[in-house]
Amino acid sequence: MSATQRLELRQGQSLTMTPQLLQSIKLLQLSHAELVAYVEAELERNPLLQEAEGGAFPRSPARQAPNARRGGGIGSAPRPLPVPKGPSSGGSVRTGGGDSELKPELEATLARAASLTEHLEAQLDLAGADREIRQVGEHLIHSLDESGYLTEDLADIAGRLAVSTETVEAALRLIQGFDPPGVGARNLAECLALQLRERDRLDPAMETLLGRLDLVARHDFAALRRLCGVDAEDLADMLAELRRLEPKPGLAFAAASVDVLVPDALVRAAPGGGFTVELNPDTLPRILLDRTYHAQVVQSVKSDKDKVFLSECLQNAHWLTRSLDQRARTILKVATEIVTRQEAFFREGVAALRPLTLKAVAEAIGMHESTVSRVAANKAIGSARGVFPMKSFFAAAAGEGGHSSEAVRYRIRQLVEAEAPDAVLSDDAIAQKLKGEGMEIARRTVAKYREILRIPSSADRRRRAKHRLKTP
């Protein structure tokens, strides 16, 4: 019995990721310090590039066109974009210009070891996960703190990315399997458990021990022996094994992190109300294509090898200047849309932060969600209220009433800090107070946010308050 073979001709479209396209994507997500190092390396490598004294993207007066907030328009340089005045815009916002003290030191432009983010991204590229998991995983990697912990709630991340919580959990499990062991943990117990699992030492007794680290801190060894079902010698061995683990796996890469948060975009009060967004001139690379030098050199080049080298230098110089221009325009578009939607935050503070997703911003400015995610990573917005990471403006909705989870957590912290020693608020009481302020939040949600904020329970706060009152 012979199989029938048939030859078919099909026509389709596919996107080819050229090296330059891949590099443009990487360029978009670089932080200010990383971009400086990259441009410095290109200036050394390409003789047709030169550093311009005035800057490649000069600042210009704000335009008050009604549709200007959607982007920088067509032109040789991105301009400051005014944010239209909202129905209740008011107040004044002042921000200073670029501070020369924020310019990177020489060491920032030298060769360095890979950062934790770069180390994890390299593993994510090789993981072979599907496209959605990779995109969520990239966002999670950029959300880790310097110790390698994920401090954000998974439901909030899912709401921000407009994906299911199961997808976020799957991406987190993928990252938790990366090196260094323990990275991506949400708390100390999970961090230690990941390392023990990697060593095949996570038995039931050890799981019980990790679940009661509070007893370890109090040195209540009798209770631990009873709960774990082990004798004193076994418990001592288990505790010794815990001490050999790394509680902060990300700190091994901390030397590559940048402590100074430099704003990529600045928010100013517009004369007619609302706010104007402009790029920070101190973060704009100042490079130009030296056409005069190219004209001189091209006449003296004789060998084919030199001609190929000069042609590649010219092509790379054109690509880099265009890519930097596009990067600046994209950052300005995203920052302007964020300020437009979070205008109340710049007037009133964290309590007025509204729910916002990457998808909403992407649809408004006509870009892909992954592009907005890359822009939000490692970028910051400066205003009179301070300098804030761009990704902090993306917050999931909490309950009903259109309040963001960040605003609700901020209000919970305020209520706890203002409570009297003899009138400690329970989670249910906090939920009722929030309901009276228009925040329809369930008691279990209050408990979850309180734990995220590392606020003790009402019983613990009450005991501490009584202890303070008794202490002379």
CSV table of C-alpha atoms in Angstrom, one decimal:
chain,number,residue,atom,x,y,z
A,1,MET,CA,0.0,0.0,0.0
A,2,SER,CA,1.6,3.2,-1.1
A,3,ALA,CA,1.0,6.6,0.4
A,4,THR,CA,-0.3,9.4,-1.9
A,5,GLN,CA,2.0,12.4,-2.1
A,6,ARG,CA,0.7,15.8,-3.1
A,7,LEU,CA,2.7,19.0,-3.8
A,8,GLU,CA,1.0,22.3,-2.9
A,9,LEU,CA,2.1,25.8,-3.4
A,10,ARG,CA,1.0,28.3,-0.6
A,11,GLN,CA,1.6,32.0,-0.3
A,12,GLY,CA,1.9,33.7,3.0
A,13,GLN,CA,3.5,36.5,4.9
A,14,SER,CA,6.0,36.3,7.7
A,15,LEU,CA,8.1,38.8,9.7
A,16,THR,CA,11.9,38.2,9.4
A,17,MET,CA,13.8,39.5,12.4
A,18,THR,CA,16.9,41.1,10.8
A,19,PRO,CA,19.9,41.8,13.1
A,20,GLN,CA,19.2,45.5,12.8
A,21,LEU,CA,15.5,45.0,13.8
A,22,LEU,CA,16.5,42.9,16.8
A,23,GLN,CA,19.0,45.6,17.8
A,24,SER,CA,16.4,48.3,17.4
A,25,ILE,CA,14.1,46.4,19.8
A,26,LYS,CA,17.0,46.0,22.2
A,27,LEU,CA,17.8,49.7,21.9
A,28,LEU,CA,14.3,50.7,22.8
A,29,GLN,CA,14.4,49.0,26.2
A,30,LEU,CA,17.8,50.2,27.3
A,31,SER,CA,18.0,52.4,30.3
A,32,HIS,CA,19.7,55.8,30.2
A,33,ALA,CA,23.1,54.5,31.5
A,34,GLU,CA,22.9,51.4,29.2
A,35,LEU,CA,22.2,53.6,26.2
A,36,VAL,CA,25.2,55.9,27.1
A,37,ALA,CA,27.5,52.8,27.2
A,38,TYR,CA,26.1,51.5,23.9
A,39,VAL,CA,26.5,54.9,22.1
A,40,GLU,CA,30.0,55.4,23.5
A,41,ALA,CA,31.0,52.0,22.1
A,42,GLU,CA,29.5,52.9,18.7
A,43,LEU,CA,31.4,56.2,18.6
A,44,GLU,CA,34.7,54.2,19.2
A,45,ARG,CA,33.9,51.6,16.6
A,46,ASN,CA,32.4,53.8,13.8
A,47,PRO,CA,34.7,56.6,12.5
A,48,LEU,CA,31.7,58.2,10.6
A,49,LEU,CA,29.9,59.0,13.9
A,50,GLN,CA,30.7,62.1,15.9
A,51,GLU,CA,29.4,63.6,19.1
A,52,ALA,CA,27.4,66.7,18.5
A,53,GLU,CA,27.7,69.6,21.0
A,54,GLY,CA,24.2,70.9,20.6
A,55,GLY,CA,22.5,67.5,20.8
A,56,ALA,CA,20.8,65.4,18.2
A,57,PHE,CA,17.3,66.4,19.4
A,58,PRO,CA,17.1,70.0,20.5
A,59,ARG,CA,14.2,71.2,22.6
A,60,SER,CA,11.6,73.4,21.2
A,61,PRO,CA,8.6,75.4,22.5
A,62,ALA,CA,5.5,73.4,23.4
A,63,ARG,CA,2.7,73.2,20.8
A,64,GLN,CA,-0.9,73.6,21.9
A,65,ALA,CA,-2.5,71.8,19.0
A,66,PRO,CA,-5.6,69.8,20.1
A,67,ASN,CA,-4.3,66.5,18.6
A,68,ALA,CA,-0.7,67.0,19.6
A,69,ARG,CA,-0.8,64.6,22.6
A,70,ARG,CA,-0.9,61.6,20.3
A,71,GLY,CA,2.7,61.9,19.2
A,72,GLY,CA,5.6,64.1,18.0
A,73,GLY,CA,4.3,64.6,14.5
A,74,ILE,CA,6.5,64.4,11.4
A,75,GLY,CA,9.7,66.4,11.6
A,76,SER,CA,13.4,66.2,12.2
A,77,ALA,CA,13.1,66.1,16.0
A,78,PRO,CA,10.5,65.2,18.6
A,79,ARG,CA,8.9,68.2,20.3
A,80,PRO,CA,7.4,68.7,23.8
A,81,LEU,CA,3.8,67.6,23.6
A,82,PRO,CA,1.1,69.4,25.6
A,83,VAL,CA,-1.4,67.3,27.5
A,84,PRO,CA,-4.9,68.8,27.1
A,85,LYS,CA,-6.5,70.3,30.2
A,86,GLY,CA,-8.8,67.9,31.9
A,87,PRO,CA,-12.2,68.9,33.4
A,88,SER,CA,-10.6,69.6,36.8
A,89,SER,CA,-7.0,70.4,35.9
A,90,GLY,CA,-5.4,72.9,38.2
A,91,GLY,CA,-2.5,73.5,40.5
A,92,SER,CA,1.0,74.1,39.4
A,93,VAL,CA,3.7,71.7,38.5
A,94,ARG,CA,7.3,72.8,38.4
A,95,THR,CA,10.3,70.7,37.4
A,96,GLY,CA,13.9,71.7,36.9
A,97,GLY,CA,16.0,71.2,33.8
A,98,GLY,CA,18.6,68.5,33.4
A,99,ASP,CA,20.9,68.3,36.4
A,100,SER,CA,24.5,67.9,35.4
A,101,GLU,CA,25.1,65.8,38.6
A,102,LEU,CA,22.9,63.1,37.1
A,103,LYS,CA,25.2,62.6,34.1
A,104,PRO,CA,26.8,59.1,34.2
A,105,GLU,CA,30.3,58.7,35.5
A,106,LEU,CA,33.1,57.4,33.4
A,107,GLU,CA,32.7,54.0,34.9
A,108,ALA,CA,29.1,53.7,33.6
A,109,THR,CA,30.5,53.7,30.0
A,110,LEU,CA,33.1,51.0,30.6
A,111,ALA,CA,32.7,47.3,30.1
A,112,ARG,CA,30.8,45.6,32.9
A,113,ALA,CA,29.4,42.3,33.9
A,114,ALA,CA,25.8,41.4,32.9
A,115,SER,CA,23.0,42.7,35.1
A,116,LEU,CA,20.4,40.4,36.6
A,117,THR,CA,17.9,41.6,34.0
A,118,GLU,CA,20.3,40.8,31.1
A,119,HIS,CA,21.2,37.4,32.7
A,120,LEU,CA,17.6,36.4,33.0
A,121,GLU,CA,16.6,37.7,29.5
A,122,ALA,CA,19.4,35.7,27.9
A,123,GLN,CA,17.8,32.5,29.6
A,124,LEU,CA,14.3,33.6,28.5
A,125,ASP,CA,15.5,33.8,24.9
A,126,LEU,CA,16.6,30.2,25.1
A,127,ALA,CA,13.6,28.9,27.0
A,128,GLY,CA,11.5,28.1,24.0
A,129,ALA,CA,8.3,29.4,25.5
A,130,ASP,CA,5.4,30.7,23.4
A,131,ARG,CA,5.1,34.3,22.5
A,132,GLU,CA,2.7,35.4,25.2
A,133,ILE,CA,4.6,33.7,28.0
A,134,ARG,CA,7.9,35.3,26.7
A,135,GLN,CA,6.3,38.8,26.7
A,136,VAL,CA,4.9,38.3,30.3
A,137,GLY,CA,8.2,36.8,31.4
A,138,GLU,CA,10.1,39.8,30.1
A,139,HIS,CA,7.8,42.1,32.1
A,140,LEU,CA,8.2,40.0,35.2
A,141,ILE,CA,12.0,40.1,34.8
A,142,HIS,CA,11.9,43.9,34.7
A,143,SER,CA,9.7,43.9,37.8
A,144,LEU,CA,12.2,42.1,40.1
A,145,ASP,CA,13.9,44.1,42.8
A,146,GLU,CA,17.7,44.0,43.2
A,147,SER,CA,17.5,41.0,45.5
A,148,GLY,CA,15.7,39.0,42.8
A,149,TYR,CA,12.3,39.1,44.4
A,150,LEU,CA,8.9,39.8,42.8
A,151,THR,CA,7.1,42.1,45.2
A,152,GLU,CA,4.0,42.9,43.0
A,153,ASP,CA,0.8,40.9,43.2
A,154,LEU,CA,0.2,38.5,40.3
A,155,ALA,CA,-3.4,39.6,39.9
A,156,ASP,CA,-2.2,43.2,39.6
A,157,ILE,CA,0.3,42.3,36.9
A,158,ALA,CA,-2.3,40.3,35.0
A,159,GLY,CA,-4.6,43.3,35.1
A,160,ARG,CA,-1.9,45.6,33.9
A,161,LEU,CA,-0.9,43.3,31.0
A,162,ALA,CA,-4.5,42.4,30.2
A,163,VAL,CA,-3.8,38.6,30.4
A,164,SER,CA,-5.0,35.9,32.7
A,165,THR,CA,-3.5,35.2,36.1
A,166,GLU,CA,-2.8,31.7,35.0
A,167,THR,CA,-0.5,33.1,32.2
A,168,VAL,CA,1.4,35.2,34.7
A,169,GLU,CA,1.8,32.2,37.0
A,170,ALA,CA,3.1,30.1,34.1
A,171,ALA,CA,5.6,32.8,33.2
A,172,LEU,CA,6.7,33.1,36.8
A,173,ARG,CA,7.2,29.4,37.1
A,174,LEU,CA,9.4,29.6,34.0
A,175,ILE,CA,11.6,32.4,35.5
A,176,GLN,CA,11.8,30.6,38.8
A,177,GLY,CA,13.6,27.8,37.0
A,178,PHE,CA,16.4,30.1,35.8
A,179,ASP,CA,19.8,30.8,37.3
A,180,PRO,CA,20.4,32.0,40.0
A,181,PRO,CA,18.3,29.5,42.0
A,182,GLY,CA,15.6,31.3,44.1
A,183,VAL,CA,15.1,34.2,41.6
A,184,GLY,CA,11.6,35.3,41.1
A,185,ALA,CA,10.4,34.3,44.6
A,186,ARG,CA,7.7,36.4,46.2
A,187,ASN,CA,9.0,35.9,49.8
A,188,LEU,CA,11.9,34.4,51.7
A,189,ALA,CA,10.2,31.0,52.2
A,190,GLU,CA,9.6,30.6,48.5
A,191,CYS,CA,13.1,31.7,47.7
A,192,LEU,CA,14.6,29.1,50.0
A,193,ALA,CA,12.1,26.4,48.8
A,194,LEU,CA,13.2,27.0,45.1
A,195,GLN,CA,16.9,26.5,46.1
A,196,LEU,CA,16.1,23.4,48.1
A,197,ARG,CA,14.0,22.0,45.2
A,198,GLU,CA,16.9,22.6,42.8
A,199,ARG,CA,19.1,20.5,45.2
A,200,ASP,CA,16.3,17.9,45.6
A,201,ARG,CA,16.2,18.6,49.3
A,202,LEU,CA,12.6,19.9,49.7
A,203,ASP,CA,11.1,17.0,51.7
A,204,PRO,CA,7.9,17.4,53.8
A,205,ALA,CA,9.8,18.2,57.0
A,206,MET,CA,11.7,21.0,55.3
A,207,GLU,CA,8.5,22.3,53.7
A,208,THR,CA,7.0,22.5,57.2
A,209,LEU,CA,10.0,24.3,58.5
A,210,LEU,CA,9.8,26.9,55.7
A,211,GLY,CA,6.2,27.4,56.5
A,212,ARG,CA,7.1,28.4,60.1
A,213,LEU,CA,10.1,30.7,59.7
A,214,ASP,CA,8.5,32.9,62.4
A,215,LEU,CA,9.3,30.1,64.9
A,216,VAL,CA,12.9,30.0,63.5
A,217,ALA,CA,13.3,33.7,64.2
A,218,ARG,CA,12.0,33.2,67.7
A,219,HIS,CA,14.3,30.2,68.3
A,220,ASP,CA,11.3,28.1,69.3
A,221,PHE,CA,13.0,24.8,68.6
A,222,ALA,CA,10.7,22.7,70.7
A,223,ALA,CA,7.7,23.8,68.5
A,224,LEU,CA,9.7,23.2,65.3
A,225,ARG,CA,10.6,19.7,66.4
A,226,ARG,CA,7.0,18.9,67.2
A,227,LEU,CA,5.7,20.3,63.9
A,228,CYS,CA,8.4,18.8,61.7
A,229,GLY,CA,8.4,15.4,63.4
A,230,VAL,CA,12.2,15.4,63.8
A,231,ASP,CA,14.6,15.1,66.7
A,232,ALA,CA,17.0,17.8,67.9
A,233,GLU,CA,19.9,16.6,65.7
A,234,ASP,CA,17.8,16.5,62.5
A,235,LEU,CA,16.5,19.9,63.2
A,236,ALA,CA,20.0,21.3,63.7
A,237,ASP,CA,21.0,19.8,60.3
A,238,MET,CA,18.0,21.3,58.6
A,239,LEU,CA,18.7,24.8,60.1
A,240,ALA,CA,22.3,24.5,59.0
A,241,GLU,CA,21.2,23.7,55.5
A,242,LEU,CA,19.0,26.8,55.5
A,243,ARG,CA,21.9,28.9,56.5
A,244,ARG,CA,23.9,27.7,53.5
A,245,LEU,CA,21.3,29.0,51.1
A,246,GLU,CA,21.3,32.5,49.5
A,247,PRO,CA,18.4,34.6,50.9
A,248,LYS,CA,18.9,37.3,48.2
A,249,PRO,CA,20.1,35.6,45.0
A,250,GLY,CA,19.9,38.8,42.9
A,251,LEU,CA,22.5,40.7,45.0
A,252,ALA,CA,25.3,38.8,43.1
A,253,PHE,CA,24.4,41.1,40.1
A,254,ALA,CA,23.9,44.3,42.2
A,255,ALA,CA,27.2,45.8,41.1
A,256,ALA,CA,25.8,46.2,37.6
A,257,SER,CA,22.7,48.1,38.7
A,258,VAL,CA,22.2,51.8,38.5
A,259,ASP,CA,21.1,53.5,41.7
A,260,VAL,CA,20.4,57.0,40.3
A,261,LEU,CA,17.0,57.1,38.6
A,262,VAL,CA,17.3,59.6,35.7
A,263,PRO,CA,14.0,60.9,34.2
A,264,ASP,CA,13.7,60.2,30.4
A,265,ALA,CA,10.7,62.5,30.2
A,266,LEU,CA,9.8,65.7,32.2
A,267,VAL,CA,6.3,66.9,33.1
A,268,ARG,CA,5.7,70.6,33.4
A,269,ALA,CA,2.7,72.8,34.0
A,270,ALA,CA,1.3,74.2,30.8
A,271,PRO,CA,0.4,77.9,30.7
A,272,GLY,CA,-3.2,77.2,29.7
A,273,GLY,CA,-3.7,74.4,32.2
A,274,GLY,CA,-2.9,70.7,32.2
A,275,PHE,CA,0.7,69.5,31.7
A,276,THR,CA,3.3,69.5,29.0
A,277,VAL,CA,5.6,66.5,28.4
A,278,GLU,CA,9.0,66.8,26.9
A,279,LEU,CA,12.1,64.6,26.7
A,280,ASN,CA,14.9,65.2,29.1
A,281,PRO,CA,17.8,66.7,27.0
A,282,ASP,CA,20.3,65.1,29.4
A,283,THR,CA,19.2,61.6,28.3
A,284,LEU,CA,19.3,62.3,24.5
A,285,PRO,CA,22.4,60.9,22.8
A,286,ARG,CA,24.3,63.6,21.0
A,287,ILE,CA,25.6,61.9,17.8
A,288,LEU,CA,25.7,62.9,14.2
A,289,LEU,CA,26.8,61.3,10.9
A,290,ASP,CA,30.0,63.1,9.8
A,291,ARG,CA,29.2,63.5,6.1
A,292,THR,CA,32.3,65.8,5.5
A,293,TYR,CA,34.7,63.1,6.8
A,294,HIS,CA,32.9,60.5,4.7
A,295,ALA,CA,33.2,62.5,1.5
A,296,GLN,CA,36.9,62.9,2.2
A,297,VAL,CA,37.6,59.3,3.0
A,298,VAL,CA,35.5,57.8,0.1
A,299,GLN,CA,37.8,59.4,-2.4
A,300,SER,CA,40.9,57.9,-1.0
A,301,VAL,CA,39.6,54.3,-0.5
A,302,LYS,CA,41.1,51.9,-3.0
A,303,SER,CA,40.8,48.3,-1.8
A,304,ASP,CA,37.5,46.3,-1.9
A,305,LYS,CA,38.0,45.5,1.8
A,306,ASP,CA,38.1,49.1,2.8
A,307,LYS,CA,35.1,50.0,0.6
A,308,VAL,CA,33.1,47.2,2.3
A,309,PHE,CA,34.1,48.5,5.7
A,310,LEU,CA,33.3,52.1,4.8
A,311,SER,CA,29.9,51.0,3.4
A,312,GLU,CA,29.1,49.1,6.5
A,313,CYS,CA,30.0,52.1,8.7
A,314,LEU,CA,27.8,54.4,6.6
A,315,GLN,CA,24.9,52.0,6.8
A,316,ASN,CA,25.3,51.5,10.6
A,317,ALA,CA,25.6,55.2,11.2
A,318,HIS,CA,22.4,55.9,9.3
A,319,TRP,CA,20.6,53.1,11.2
A,320,LEU,CA,21.8,54.3,14.6
A,321,THR,CA,20.8,57.9,14.1
A,322,ARG,CA,17.4,56.8,12.8
A,323,SER,CA,16.9,54.3,15.6
A,324,LEU,CA,17.8,56.9,18.2
A,325,ASP,CA,15.4,59.4,16.7
A,326,GLN,CA,12.6,56.7,16.6
A,327,ARG,CA,13.4,55.7,20.2
A,328,ALA,CA,13.0,59.3,21.4
A,329,ARG,CA,9.7,59.7,19.6
A,330,THR,CA,8.3,56.5,20.9
A,331,ILE,CA,9.3,57.3,24.5
A,332,LEU,CA,7.6,60.7,24.1
A,333,LYS,CA,4.4,59.2,22.8
A,334,VAL,CA,4.2,56.7,25.6
A,335,ALA,CA,5.1,59.2,28.3
A,336,THR,CA,2.5,61.7,26.9
A,337,GLU,CA,-0.3,59.2,26.9
A,338,ILE,CA,0.6,58.1,30.5
A,339,VAL,CA,0.5,61.7,31.7
A,340,THR,CA,-2.8,62.3,29.8
A,341,ARG,CA,-4.4,59.3,31.6
A,342,GLN,CA,-2.8,59.9,35.0
A,343,GLU,CA,-3.1,63.6,35.1
A,344,ALA,CA,-4.9,63.4,38.5
A,345,PHE,CA,-1.8,61.8,39.9
A,346,PHE,CA,0.5,64.7,39.0
A,347,ARG,CA,-2.1,67.1,40.7
A,348,GLU,CA,-3.1,65.1,43.8
A,349,GLY,CA,-0.6,62.2,44.3
A,350,VAL,CA,-0.8,58.4,44.6
A,351,ALA,CA,-4.3,58.5,45.9
A,352,ALA,CA,-5.5,59.7,42.5
A,353,LEU,CA,-3.7,57.0,40.5
A,354,ARG,CA,-6.1,55.5,38.0
A,355,PRO,CA,-6.1,51.9,36.6
A,356,LEU,CA,-4.1,51.7,33.4
A,357,THR,CA,-3.0,48.8,31.2
A,358,LEU,CA,-0.3,48.5,28.6
A,359,LYS,CA,-3.0,47.5,26.1
A,360,ALA,CA,-4.9,50.8,26.7
A,361,VAL,CA,-1.8,52.9,26.0
A,362,ALA,CA,-0.8,50.8,23.0
A,363,GLU,CA,-4.2,51.2,21.4
A,364,ALA,CA,-4.3,54.9,22.0
A,365,ILE,CA,-0.9,55.6,20.3
A,366,GLY,CA,-1.2,52.9,17.6
A,367,MET,CA,1.6,50.6,18.8
A,368,HIS,CA,2.0,47.0,20.0
A,369,GLU,CA,1.8,46.2,23.6
A,370,SER,CA,5.3,44.7,23.6
A,371,THR,CA,6.6,48.0,22.3
A,372,VAL,CA,4.9,49.9,25.2
A,373,SER,CA,6.3,47.3,27.6
A,374,ARG,CA,9.8,47.8,26.4
A,375,VAL,CA,9.5,51.6,26.7
A,376,ALA,CA,8.1,51.3,30.2
A,377,ALA,CA,11.0,49.1,31.3
A,378,ASN,CA,14.0,51.1,32.8
A,379,LYS,CA,12.5,54.5,32.0
A,380,ALA,CA,11.3,57.2,34.3
A,381,ILE,CA,9.1,60.3,34.3
A,382,GLY,CA,10.2,63.4,36.3
A,383,SER,CA,7.9,65.9,37.8
A,384,ALA,CA,7.6,68.3,40.8
A,385,ARG,CA,6.4,65.3,42.8
A,386,GLY,CA,9.6,63.4,42.1
A,387,VAL,CA,11.0,60.9,39.6
A,388,PHE,CA,8.9,57.8,39.1
A,389,PRO,CA,9.5,54.6,37.1
A,390,MET,CA,7.3,54.6,34.1
A,391,LYS,CA,6.0,51.1,34.8
A,392,SER,CA,4.7,52.4,38.2
A,393,PHE,CA,1.9,54.3,36.4
A,394,PHE,CA,0.4,51.0,35.1
A,395,ALA,CA,-1.9,49.7,37.8
A,396,ALA,CA,-4.7,47.2,37.8
A,397,ALA,CA,-8.2,48.1,38.9
A,398,ALA,CA,-9.2,47.2,42.5
A,399,GLY,CA,-12.8,46.5,43.2
A,400,GLU,CA,-15.5,48.9,41.8
A,401,GLY,CA,-15.3,52.6,41.5
A,402,GLY,CA,-12.4,52.9,39.1
A,403,HIS,CA,-9.6,53.0,41.7
A,404,SER,CA,-6.2,51.5,41.1
A,405,SER,CA,-4.7,48.9,43.3
A,406,GLU,CA,-1.8,51.3,44.1
A,407,ALA,CA,-4.3,54.0,45.2
A,408,VAL,CA,-6.1,51.5,47.4
A,409,ARG,CA,-2.9,50.2,49.0
A,410,TYR,CA,-1.8,53.8,49.6
A,411,ARG,CA,-5.1,54.6,51.4
A,412,ILE,CA,-4.8,51.4,53.5
A,413,ARG,CA,-1.3,52.5,54.7
A,414,GLN,CA,-2.7,56.0,55.5
A,415,LEU,CA,-5.5,54.5,57.6
A,416,VAL,CA,-3.2,52.2,59.5
A,417,GLU,CA,-0.7,55.0,60.2
A,418,ALA,CA,-3.4,57.3,61.5
A,419,GLU,CA,-5.1,54.7,63.8
A,420,ALA,CA,-5.1,55.4,67.5
A,421,PRO,CA,-3.4,52.9,69.8
A,422,ASP,CA,-6.7,52.1,71.5
A,423,ALA,CA,-8.7,52.0,68.2
A,424,VAL,CA,-6.8,49.6,65.9
A,425,LEU,CA,-8.7,48.9,62.7
A,426,SER,CA,-9.5,45.4,61.7
A,427,ASP,CA,-9.5,44.4,58.0
A,428,ASP,CA,-13.3,44.5,58.0
A,429,ALA,CA,-13.2,48.0,59.5
A,430,ILE,CA,-10.7,49.2,56.9
A,431,ALA,CA,-12.9,47.7,54.1
A,432,GLN,CA,-15.9,49.6,55.5
A,433,LYS,CA,-14.0,52.9,55.6
A,434,LEU,CA,-12.8,52.4,52.0
A,435,LYS,CA,-16.4,51.7,51.0
A,436,GLY,CA,-17.4,55.0,52.5
A,437,GLU,CA,-14.8,56.7,50.3
A,438,GLY,CA,-16.1,55.0,47.2
A,439,MET,CA,-13.7,52.1,47.1
A,440,GLU,CA,-15.7,48.8,47.0
A,441,ILE,CA,-13.0,46.4,48.3
A,442,ALA,CA,-13.7,43.1,49.9
A,443,ARG,CA,-12.2,42.3,53.3
A,444,ARG,CA,-10.0,39.5,51.9
A,445,THR,CA,-8.6,42.0,49.4
A,446,VAL,CA,-7.7,44.4,52.2
A,447,ALA,CA,-5.9,41.5,53.9
A,448,LYS,CA,-4.0,40.7,50.8
A,449,TYR,CA,-2.9,44.3,50.2
A,450,ARG,CA,-2.0,44.6,53.9
A,451,GLU,CA,0.3,41.6,53.6
A,452,ILE,CA,1.9,43.0,50.4
A,453,LEU,CA,2.6,46.2,52.4
A,454,ARG,CA,4.1,44.1,55.2
A,455,ILE,CA,1.6,45.6,57.7
A,456,PRO,CA,0.9,43.3,60.7
A,457,SER,CA,-2.6,42.0,61.4
A,458,SER,CA,-4.9,44.0,63.6
A,459,ALA,CA,-4.2,41.6,66.5
A,460,ASP,CA,-0.4,42.1,66.2
A,461,ARG,CA,-0.8,45.8,65.9
A,462,ARG,CA,-3.0,45.8,69.0
A,463,ARG,CA,-0.5,43.8,71.0
A,464,ARG,CA,2.3,46.2,70.0
A,465,ALA,CA,0.2,49.2,70.9
A,466,LYS,CA,-0.5,47.8,74.3
A,467,HIS,CA,3.2,47.1,74.8
A,468,ARG,CA,4.1,50.7,73.9
A,469,LEU,CA,1.5,52.0,76.3
A,470,LYS,CA,2.9,49.9,79.2
A,471,THR,CA,6.5,50.8,78.4
A,472,PRO,CA,7.4,53.9,80.4
